[in-house]
XYZ file of C-alpha atoms in Angstrom:
560
model
C -202.263 167.157 -175.103
C -201.710 170.778 -176.688
C -202.750 171.946 -173.220
C -200.100 169.587 -171.619
C -197.237 170.660 -173.766
C -198.234 174.222 -172.952
C -198.232 173.647 -169.235
C -194.380 171.678 -169.223
C -193.256 174.235 -171.050
C -194.273 177.352 -168.874
C -192.405 175.274 -165.599
C -189.264 174.716 -167.268
C -189.320 178.808 -168.157
C -190.283 179.401 -164.669
C -187.432 177.371 -163.360
C -184.998 178.566 -165.992
C -185.603 182.399 -165.035
C -185.593 181.312 -161.372
C -181.927 180.247 -162.070
C -180.813 183.353 -163.811
C -182.167 185.395 -161.466
C -179.731 183.671 -158.767
C -176.693 183.604 -161.032
C -177.136 186.740 -161.962
C -178.112 188.366 -158.532
C -176.432 186.765 -156.621
C -173.223 188.758 -156.127
C -175.362 191.719 -155.577
C -177.598 191.276 -153.063
C -176.024 192.344 -149.405
C -176.977 189.048 -148.124
C -175.350 187.071 -150.438
C -171.853 189.644 -149.986
C -172.380 188.651 -146.262
C -170.658 185.146 -147.168
C -167.627 186.520 -148.605
C -166.828 189.393 -145.734
C -164.333 188.702 -142.512
C -166.897 188.517 -140.310
C -169.566 186.564 -142.213
C -167.110 184.059 -143.425
C -166.189 182.820 -140.034
C -169.893 182.135 -139.132
C -170.192 180.431 -142.312
C -167.486 178.741 -143.332
C -167.643 176.249 -140.648
C -170.751 175.137 -142.358
C -169.176 174.499 -145.736
C -166.705 172.605 -144.069
C -168.780 170.343 -142.840
C -170.759 169.947 -145.665
C -167.965 168.869 -147.974
C -166.529 166.934 -145.355
C -169.255 165.104 -144.321
C -169.216 164.663 -148.746
C -165.645 163.730 -148.646
C -166.191 160.777 -146.121
C -169.152 159.714 -147.474
C -167.283 159.144 -151.327
C -164.468 157.841 -149.379
C -166.131 155.164 -147.370
C -167.861 153.759 -150.772
C -164.700 153.502 -152.333
C -162.831 151.941 -149.183
C -165.830 149.412 -149.220
C -165.179 148.741 -152.717
C -161.888 148.503 -152.693
C -161.919 145.981 -149.519
C -164.409 144.068 -151.664
C -162.132 143.463 -154.808
C -158.901 142.716 -152.068
C -160.554 139.859 -149.996
C -161.987 138.322 -153.301
C -158.088 138.476 -154.362
C -156.232 137.799 -151.394
C -159.079 135.035 -150.077
C -157.292 131.604 -149.695
C -157.784 128.900 -152.401
C -157.402 125.500 -152.698
C -156.536 124.323 -156.288
C -157.483 120.900 -156.851
C -158.065 119.075 -159.665
C -161.243 117.005 -161.355
C -160.787 114.364 -164.451
C -164.438 114.144 -165.335
C -167.217 116.110 -164.917
C -169.899 115.696 -161.980
C -172.987 114.257 -163.412
C -175.387 115.022 -160.254
C -174.583 116.684 -156.765
C -177.029 114.672 -155.080
C -175.455 112.540 -152.316
C -178.600 109.648 -152.873
C -177.854 109.777 -156.516
C -173.832 110.379 -156.445
C -172.842 107.233 -158.223
C -169.464 108.768 -160.621
C -166.354 109.960 -157.978
C -166.653 113.217 -159.267
C -169.875 113.698 -158.180
C -169.140 111.625 -154.490
C -166.568 113.913 -153.921
C -168.016 117.367 -154.768
C -171.151 115.851 -152.785
C -168.718 115.317 -149.905
C -167.792 119.145 -149.654
C -171.525 119.992 -149.529
C -173.541 117.312 -147.372
C -173.246 115.573 -144.178
C -174.384 112.483 -143.133
C -175.688 111.472 -139.546
C -172.341 109.327 -138.664
C -168.832 110.132 -140.569
C -165.243 108.002 -140.160
C -162.960 109.645 -137.774
C -159.241 109.938 -138.836
C -159.072 106.296 -137.591
C -161.337 104.482 -139.906
C -164.010 104.341 -136.496
C -167.892 105.712 -136.986
C -168.266 109.050 -135.482
C -171.092 111.640 -135.059
C -171.321 113.654 -137.795
C -175.317 115.682 -137.645
C -175.880 113.232 -134.868
C -175.183 114.703 -131.823
C -175.849 111.027 -130.073
C -176.610 107.554 -130.002
C -177.539 104.657 -128.303
C -178.318 101.144 -128.991
C -181.448 100.482 -126.505
C -182.094 96.918 -128.000
C -179.187 95.178 -130.767
C -182.250 96.428 -133.224
C -183.510 99.931 -131.886
C -181.089 102.281 -132.230
C -182.176 106.158 -131.126
C -180.179 109.026 -132.353
C -180.038 112.630 -130.868
C -179.509 115.215 -133.993
C -177.052 118.230 -132.985
C -179.605 121.526 -132.961
C -177.186 123.821 -134.145
C -177.014 122.988 -137.399
C -177.906 125.153 -140.429
C -179.019 124.497 -144.025
C -176.856 126.549 -146.678
C -180.109 128.710 -147.039
C -180.282 129.107 -143.209
C -183.296 127.105 -142.274
C -182.689 124.402 -139.488
C -181.798 121.160 -139.781
C -184.470 118.734 -138.164
C -185.849 115.293 -137.907
C -187.873 116.096 -140.990
C -184.685 115.977 -143.554
C -183.520 112.470 -142.082
C -187.069 110.674 -142.576
C -187.174 112.452 -145.972
C -183.929 111.033 -146.847
C -184.557 107.791 -146.329
C -187.891 108.085 -148.027
C -186.701 109.370 -151.184
C -183.606 106.525 -150.825
C -186.307 103.733 -150.951
C -188.250 105.527 -153.248
C -188.647 102.842 -155.943
C -189.105 105.766 -158.324
C -185.806 107.273 -157.007
C -183.061 104.917 -159.265
C -179.608 104.860 -156.662
C -177.341 102.437 -155.995
C -177.255 102.412 -152.043
C -180.589 100.810 -151.493
C -179.239 97.590 -150.750
C -177.596 99.680 -147.592
C -181.052 99.851 -146.285
C -182.558 96.435 -146.591
C -181.932 95.388 -142.684
C -183.652 98.754 -141.688
C -187.591 97.701 -140.539
C -188.364 101.352 -139.898
C -187.617 104.876 -139.621
C -189.520 107.584 -137.443
C -188.926 110.958 -135.808
C -189.878 110.761 -131.966
C -189.220 114.722 -131.889
C -187.447 117.545 -133.916
C -184.426 116.320 -133.237
C -184.168 112.333 -132.553
C -184.637 110.073 -134.892
C -185.611 106.175 -133.890
C -184.684 103.419 -136.322
C -185.530 99.852 -135.754
C -183.317 96.745 -137.573
C -184.662 93.349 -139.018
C -181.827 92.175 -137.390
C -179.289 92.919 -135.272
C -176.966 94.963 -138.158
C -173.334 95.217 -137.552
C -173.680 98.161 -140.506
C -176.051 99.966 -138.549
C -174.104 103.328 -138.124
C -172.385 103.058 -141.234
C -175.769 103.177 -143.091
C -176.443 106.492 -141.992
C -173.310 108.125 -143.509
C -174.801 109.147 -146.708
C -175.296 112.696 -146.877
C -178.898 114.229 -145.789
C -181.320 116.164 -148.240
C -183.465 118.692 -147.312
C -186.831 118.209 -146.622
C -188.022 122.043 -146.843
C -186.304 122.511 -150.611
C -187.076 119.260 -151.964
C -190.160 118.190 -149.991
C -192.699 119.186 -153.564
C -190.275 117.744 -155.975
C -192.452 115.794 -158.469
C -188.930 113.884 -160.495
C -185.597 114.158 -157.988
C -183.877 112.308 -160.314
C -184.188 115.228 -163.309
C -184.367 117.837 -160.449
C -182.630 121.127 -161.011
C -181.409 120.776 -156.890
C -178.530 117.832 -158.490
C -177.349 121.378 -160.148
C -178.129 123.731 -157.386
C -177.432 121.802 -154.177
C -177.922 123.107 -150.869
C -176.477 121.298 -147.862
C -175.328 121.288 -144.461
C -171.250 120.413 -145.529
C -168.433 122.685 -144.939
C -168.458 124.236 -148.215
C -171.190 125.859 -150.712
C -171.369 125.783 -154.225
C -170.989 128.890 -155.899
C -171.760 127.765 -159.231
C -171.391 124.335 -161.572
C -171.577 123.906 -165.461
C -170.756 120.892 -166.974
C -167.279 120.346 -168.721
C -166.249 123.643 -166.475
C -164.320 124.539 -163.593
C -166.028 124.514 -159.981
C -165.770 127.180 -157.475
C -167.187 126.460 -153.922
C -167.346 128.803 -151.024
C -166.668 128.602 -147.435
C -169.910 128.174 -145.058
C -170.209 130.609 -142.768
C -172.802 129.028 -140.757
C -170.699 125.406 -140.731
C -171.767 123.925 -137.072
C -168.281 122.938 -137.024
C -166.707 126.181 -137.035
C -165.892 128.113 -140.510
C -163.247 126.589 -142.517
C -160.419 128.497 -142.526
C -159.120 128.044 -146.212
C -161.651 130.366 -148.006
C -162.509 128.722 -151.452
C -161.946 125.532 -152.960
C -161.268 125.871 -157.233
C -161.672 122.475 -159.131
C -159.992 122.747 -162.645
C -161.465 120.395 -165.223
C -158.230 118.624 -166.384
C -159.329 115.280 -168.005
C -155.615 114.116 -169.204
C -154.174 113.133 -166.049
C -150.637 114.651 -167.838
C -152.489 117.736 -167.722
C -152.809 117.748 -163.516
C -149.102 116.326 -163.338
C -147.981 119.477 -165.657
C -150.282 121.669 -163.445
C -148.789 120.199 -160.003
C -145.413 120.891 -161.601
C -146.065 124.590 -162.229
C -147.616 124.903 -158.692
C -151.006 125.673 -160.487
C -152.506 122.807 -158.068
C -151.957 122.444 -154.552
C -152.845 118.559 -153.996
C -152.659 115.800 -156.547
C -152.200 112.178 -156.885
C -148.995 110.751 -158.203
C -148.218 107.501 -159.519
C -144.941 105.630 -158.737
C -142.718 106.157 -161.648
C -143.629 109.704 -161.447
C -142.421 110.031 -157.829
C -139.430 107.770 -158.895
C -138.349 109.291 -161.896
C -140.257 112.564 -163.033
C -139.743 115.001 -159.883
C -136.712 117.755 -160.078
C -135.452 119.504 -156.477
C -137.558 122.185 -157.179
C -141.251 120.064 -157.272
C -139.477 118.194 -153.791
C -138.810 121.570 -152.372
C -142.689 123.102 -153.118
C -144.367 119.967 -151.945
C -144.707 117.835 -149.725
C -145.082 113.573 -150.754
C -147.334 111.415 -148.776
C -147.894 107.871 -149.200
C -150.015 105.408 -147.367
C -152.046 101.830 -148.374
C -154.602 102.403 -150.828
C -158.078 100.555 -150.142
C -157.280 97.794 -152.693
C -155.741 95.173 -153.299
C -154.631 92.263 -156.200
C -154.969 88.836 -156.543
C -154.315 85.329 -158.234
C -157.950 83.773 -157.554
C -158.191 80.386 -158.131
C -160.911 78.007 -159.523
C -160.928 76.236 -156.528
C -163.744 73.840 -158.238
C -161.135 72.520 -160.588
C -159.659 69.206 -159.905
C -155.966 71.151 -160.075
C -156.394 73.532 -156.829
C -158.380 71.032 -154.651
C -155.637 70.055 -152.880
C -154.226 72.738 -150.521
C -150.792 71.884 -151.517
C -150.362 72.479 -155.231
C -151.879 75.976 -153.314
C -148.802 76.205 -150.820
C -146.402 75.194 -153.161
C -147.499 78.075 -156.029
C -147.581 80.655 -153.148
C -144.012 79.133 -151.613
C -143.298 80.037 -155.475
C -143.734 83.306 -155.729
C -142.093 86.908 -154.492
C -144.568 89.173 -153.593
C -141.773 91.951 -152.388
C -140.464 91.759 -155.442
C -143.477 92.720 -157.325
C -143.769 95.262 -155.467
C -140.105 97.190 -155.995
C -140.432 96.160 -160.169
C -144.088 97.321 -160.396
C -144.574 100.251 -158.137
C -140.559 100.876 -157.240
C -141.286 99.798 -153.676
C -144.648 101.989 -153.059
C -146.504 99.243 -152.111
C -146.983 96.278 -149.287
C -147.195 92.785 -149.767
C -150.874 91.770 -149.137
C -151.096 88.214 -146.905
C -154.594 88.473 -146.489
C -158.361 89.859 -147.595
C -158.759 93.217 -144.885
C -156.215 95.902 -144.950
C -153.664 96.406 -142.463
C -154.185 99.056 -139.790
C -157.794 97.946 -139.959
C -159.989 96.351 -137.073
C -159.773 93.183 -139.284
C -156.848 92.752 -139.556
C -154.962 89.607 -138.365
C -151.413 91.412 -137.474
C -150.440 87.212 -136.500
C -150.352 85.948 -139.911
C -147.394 86.747 -140.765
C -146.631 87.187 -145.045
C -145.221 84.207 -146.843
C -141.779 84.455 -147.989
C -140.700 82.679 -151.128
C -139.139 79.113 -150.636
C -138.691 77.689 -153.991
C -136.594 74.167 -152.535
C -139.818 74.134 -150.714
C -141.819 74.532 -153.474
C -139.970 72.519 -155.343
C -140.695 69.616 -152.928
C -144.130 69.914 -152.432
C -144.953 69.857 -156.067
C -142.696 66.975 -155.822
C -145.061 64.952 -153.154
C -147.861 65.622 -155.607
C -146.427 64.137 -158.865
C -144.886 67.194 -160.397
C -141.057 67.666 -161.845
C -139.325 68.385 -164.847
C -140.548 65.699 -166.726
C -144.070 66.451 -165.521
C -144.212 70.320 -164.984
C -147.859 71.635 -163.136
C -149.362 73.596 -165.943
C -152.217 76.004 -165.582
C -153.539 79.534 -167.118
C -154.097 82.523 -166.011
C -156.401 85.374 -167.570
C -156.733 89.106 -167.041
C -157.662 92.027 -168.401
C -156.683 94.353 -171.449
C -156.194 97.819 -170.277
C -154.620 97.336 -167.178
C -150.696 97.401 -167.904
C -149.598 96.895 -164.136
C -151.708 93.459 -164.193
C -150.286 92.640 -167.248
C -146.665 93.159 -166.024
C -147.777 91.694 -163.096
C -148.902 88.249 -164.624
C -144.830 88.577 -166.730
C -143.633 88.412 -163.683
C -145.620 85.945 -161.608
C -144.582 83.359 -164.867
C -141.151 84.242 -164.525
C -141.460 83.548 -160.819
C -142.813 80.327 -161.644
C -141.152 79.031 -163.764
C -137.614 78.708 -161.278
C -140.275 76.473 -159.227
C -141.021 74.564 -162.466
C -144.443 75.752 -163.033
C -145.314 76.285 -166.331
C -148.048 79.381 -166.362
C -149.522 80.318 -169.267
C -151.005 83.795 -169.815
C -154.813 84.933 -171.630
C -155.585 88.631 -171.828
C -159.327 89.607 -173.198
C -160.808 92.939 -173.383
C -162.811 93.395 -170.122
C -166.140 93.186 -171.035
C -165.858 89.769 -173.337
C -163.380 88.667 -169.857
C -166.598 89.407 -167.398
C -169.540 87.941 -169.569
C -167.282 84.935 -171.073
C -164.526 84.157 -168.552
C -165.460 85.305 -165.086
C -169.463 85.342 -164.701
C -169.616 81.641 -165.775
C -167.189 81.078 -163.772
C -165.174 79.241 -167.214
C -161.049 79.727 -165.547
C -158.335 78.069 -163.759
C -157.204 81.076 -162.430
C -157.779 84.784 -162.720
C -155.977 87.662 -162.196
C -158.027 90.720 -160.288
C -158.132 92.947 -158.042
C -160.809 93.972 -155.196
C -161.620 97.689 -153.718
C -162.567 98.022 -150.869
C -164.454 99.838 -148.000
C -163.825 101.219 -144.666
C -165.891 98.948 -142.971
C -165.038 95.544 -143.964
C -167.717 93.059 -145.344
C -166.736 89.067 -145.868
C -170.206 88.547 -147.477
C -170.023 89.308 -150.385
C -166.274 87.742 -151.479
C -166.305 85.012 -149.256
C -169.658 83.648 -147.813
C -170.480 80.431 -149.714
C -173.689 81.638 -150.739
C -171.747 84.534 -152.639
C -170.210 81.775 -155.190
C -173.567 81.183 -157.179
C -173.970 82.869 -160.832
C -173.313 86.336 -159.979
C -172.290 86.714 -156.396
C -168.570 88.161 -156.308
C -167.056 84.685 -154.385
C -165.531 84.033 -158.049
C -163.376 81.819 -157.398
C -166.105 79.155 -155.490
C -164.210 79.320 -151.845
C -166.426 76.996 -149.260
C -165.611 76.846 -145.786
C -168.855 75.987 -143.379
C -166.485 77.287 -140.261
C -166.111 81.056 -141.967
C -169.981 80.877 -142.619
C -170.697 81.281 -139.236
C -168.117 83.455 -138.629
C -169.542 85.550 -141.392
C -173.117 85.332 -140.321
C -172.292 85.578 -136.611
C -170.402 88.625 -137.477
C -172.965 90.326 -139.337
C -175.400 90.420 -136.370
C -172.614 92.034 -133.669
C -173.404 95.075 -133.195
C -169.871 95.706 -130.684
C -167.215 96.702 -132.569
C -164.411 94.751 -130.427
C -166.933 91.406 -130.901
C -166.378 91.901 -134.652
C -162.404 92.500 -134.902
C -162.337 89.480 -132.844
C -164.669 87.776 -135.037
C -162.975 89.351 -138.945
C -159.483 88.313 -137.240
C -160.513 85.150 -137.369
C -161.506 85.045 -140.378
C -158.649 87.039 -141.834
C -156.687 83.798 -140.393
C -158.552 81.163 -141.860
C -158.833 82.534 -144.979
C -154.979 82.776 -145.365
C -153.535 79.578 -144.429
C -156.507 77.914 -146.869
C -154.654 80.218 -149.796
C -158.360 80.595 -152.124
C -156.194 83.186 -153.341
C -152.954 84.274 -153.816
C -153.222 87.584 -152.073
C -150.446 90.114 -154.011
C -149.847 93.427 -153.084
C -151.675 96.639 -151.683
C -150.319 99.702 -153.795
C -149.823 102.631 -152.308
C -151.866 105.910 -152.675
C -149.363 108.623 -153.136
C -150.274 112.451 -152.707
C -148.447 115.412 -152.820
C -149.510 118.652 -150.750
C -148.382 122.431 -151.007
C -146.188 122.986 -148.257
C -147.513 126.062 -148.078
C -150.689 124.235 -146.334
C -150.451 123.737 -143.212
C -151.814 121.625 -140.059
C -152.431 118.934 -142.494
C -152.603 115.679 -140.471
C -151.906 112.165 -142.604
C -153.818 109.338 -141.055
C -155.545 106.140 -141.902
C -157.790 107.457 -143.886
C -156.246 109.888 -145.754
C -155.865 113.366 -145.204
C -159.123 115.414 -145.672
C -160.132 114.769 -142.889
C -159.273 118.366 -140.691
C -159.279 120.012 -143.647
C -161.283 123.046 -141.938
C -158.175 123.620 -139.981
C -156.114 123.507 -142.818
C -153.895 127.348 -143.405
C -152.731 128.733 -146.571
C -149.453 130.245 -145.436
C -147.528 132.836 -148.098
């Protein structure tokens, strides 16, 4: 040890002596003095100039690169959005809550998607063909990369299907695949799907986001996988970081198969209180948000209207007054016709939504392929309503009386009941109102069918399915045919439609279903509220459509 220390000391002294020698003798040697003669300077100057120029450029370039990185981050175009709840799982087959679904939609793609008009179109699929009514061949796009730059192939599709039907993976979309007999890969970019029978939602089934086989193939329990917080998808944006209860940042996928989005970042600000979201909109801290009719009608100033474009479109939902058709009071269609004539649906829209809504006159949404334009809205006609009631034996001395039940926690619904009560009273009808807590309402009134009439609403998918609400077999306990509607012709049409893969044929069938149900009035269809969205006017290329405004988001540009 001592020898080693001595050796190090000796070496250090040699270095010091060498440095001292150079310091003391530099100015005294002819060789070194040569540098400072005119002749020497002329020869050596280019050497020093090149040396110092090279070093200066290197340091400048490093600084410039760092500066540009900071500048790029600060100047990157950002779409500021809000979310009222935190996602639970960022996994498309496990995303049951709205926040999880919304974020997952940015990160993942299905084989198919809806176009701006609500029609199925290709997404990860390149093309498709029904070789028979039950055999679907899907060709996959070959230029798709996962966010980690691995190639997307048919293995990913097969893996996703197997996980969806896996009994160990609890999800809400298993039922969508009940008509699937088998799925297999014919090659790396071709899928064969065999259905048990021709199925009208054959394409819609494959709109679910696809999972990466190469990442999850050895995952023992997908329900608790870390992937659900750190997802890798094929979508137009990638997740930067996710922590429960905090903001979420997405960054543009530079390898997106449809082209890199023009907006580099999406920032979801976690704002649980809707009032805070509205305040952020007013302060222009959000670029996009939803408003209520009263906010649009009463709470916006000129500055807000100058900053934002207000876009309204019918929501995918409607409200209705449903009759228990097993109750003797409502079995005669004339009583249902009288009640329908006694109410003023447009007045409901004007009072409840300040005009931001539409009258509903049937079971499928306007502008959809299933909507029947030949069926016209029913206008209020008090005298005709009274005449029908009189034919049935009802008058001032013997008024028609019934009870409607609805739930607490929904002021619009309660106000609807009160307005209907007032309107029906003009025709001599006495309508009583009972309001119950939601779970008690469901468990003691709706599910056991212990009501005369209910006031409820339905949210509808872009692809309508009449079976759950209108087929007679769905009237059994646990089904959604709550009013016990039973029409053999409608049953036959629903069954025929469910085995139709031609969308035009399906449209004809569903228009006929629409007409029959609208005429028979198992419901008093009331109104379709508008969805009201505001968009920062700095954002260009926004195209409102039947499905909303997000269908072409990758083409949006922020100009400031």
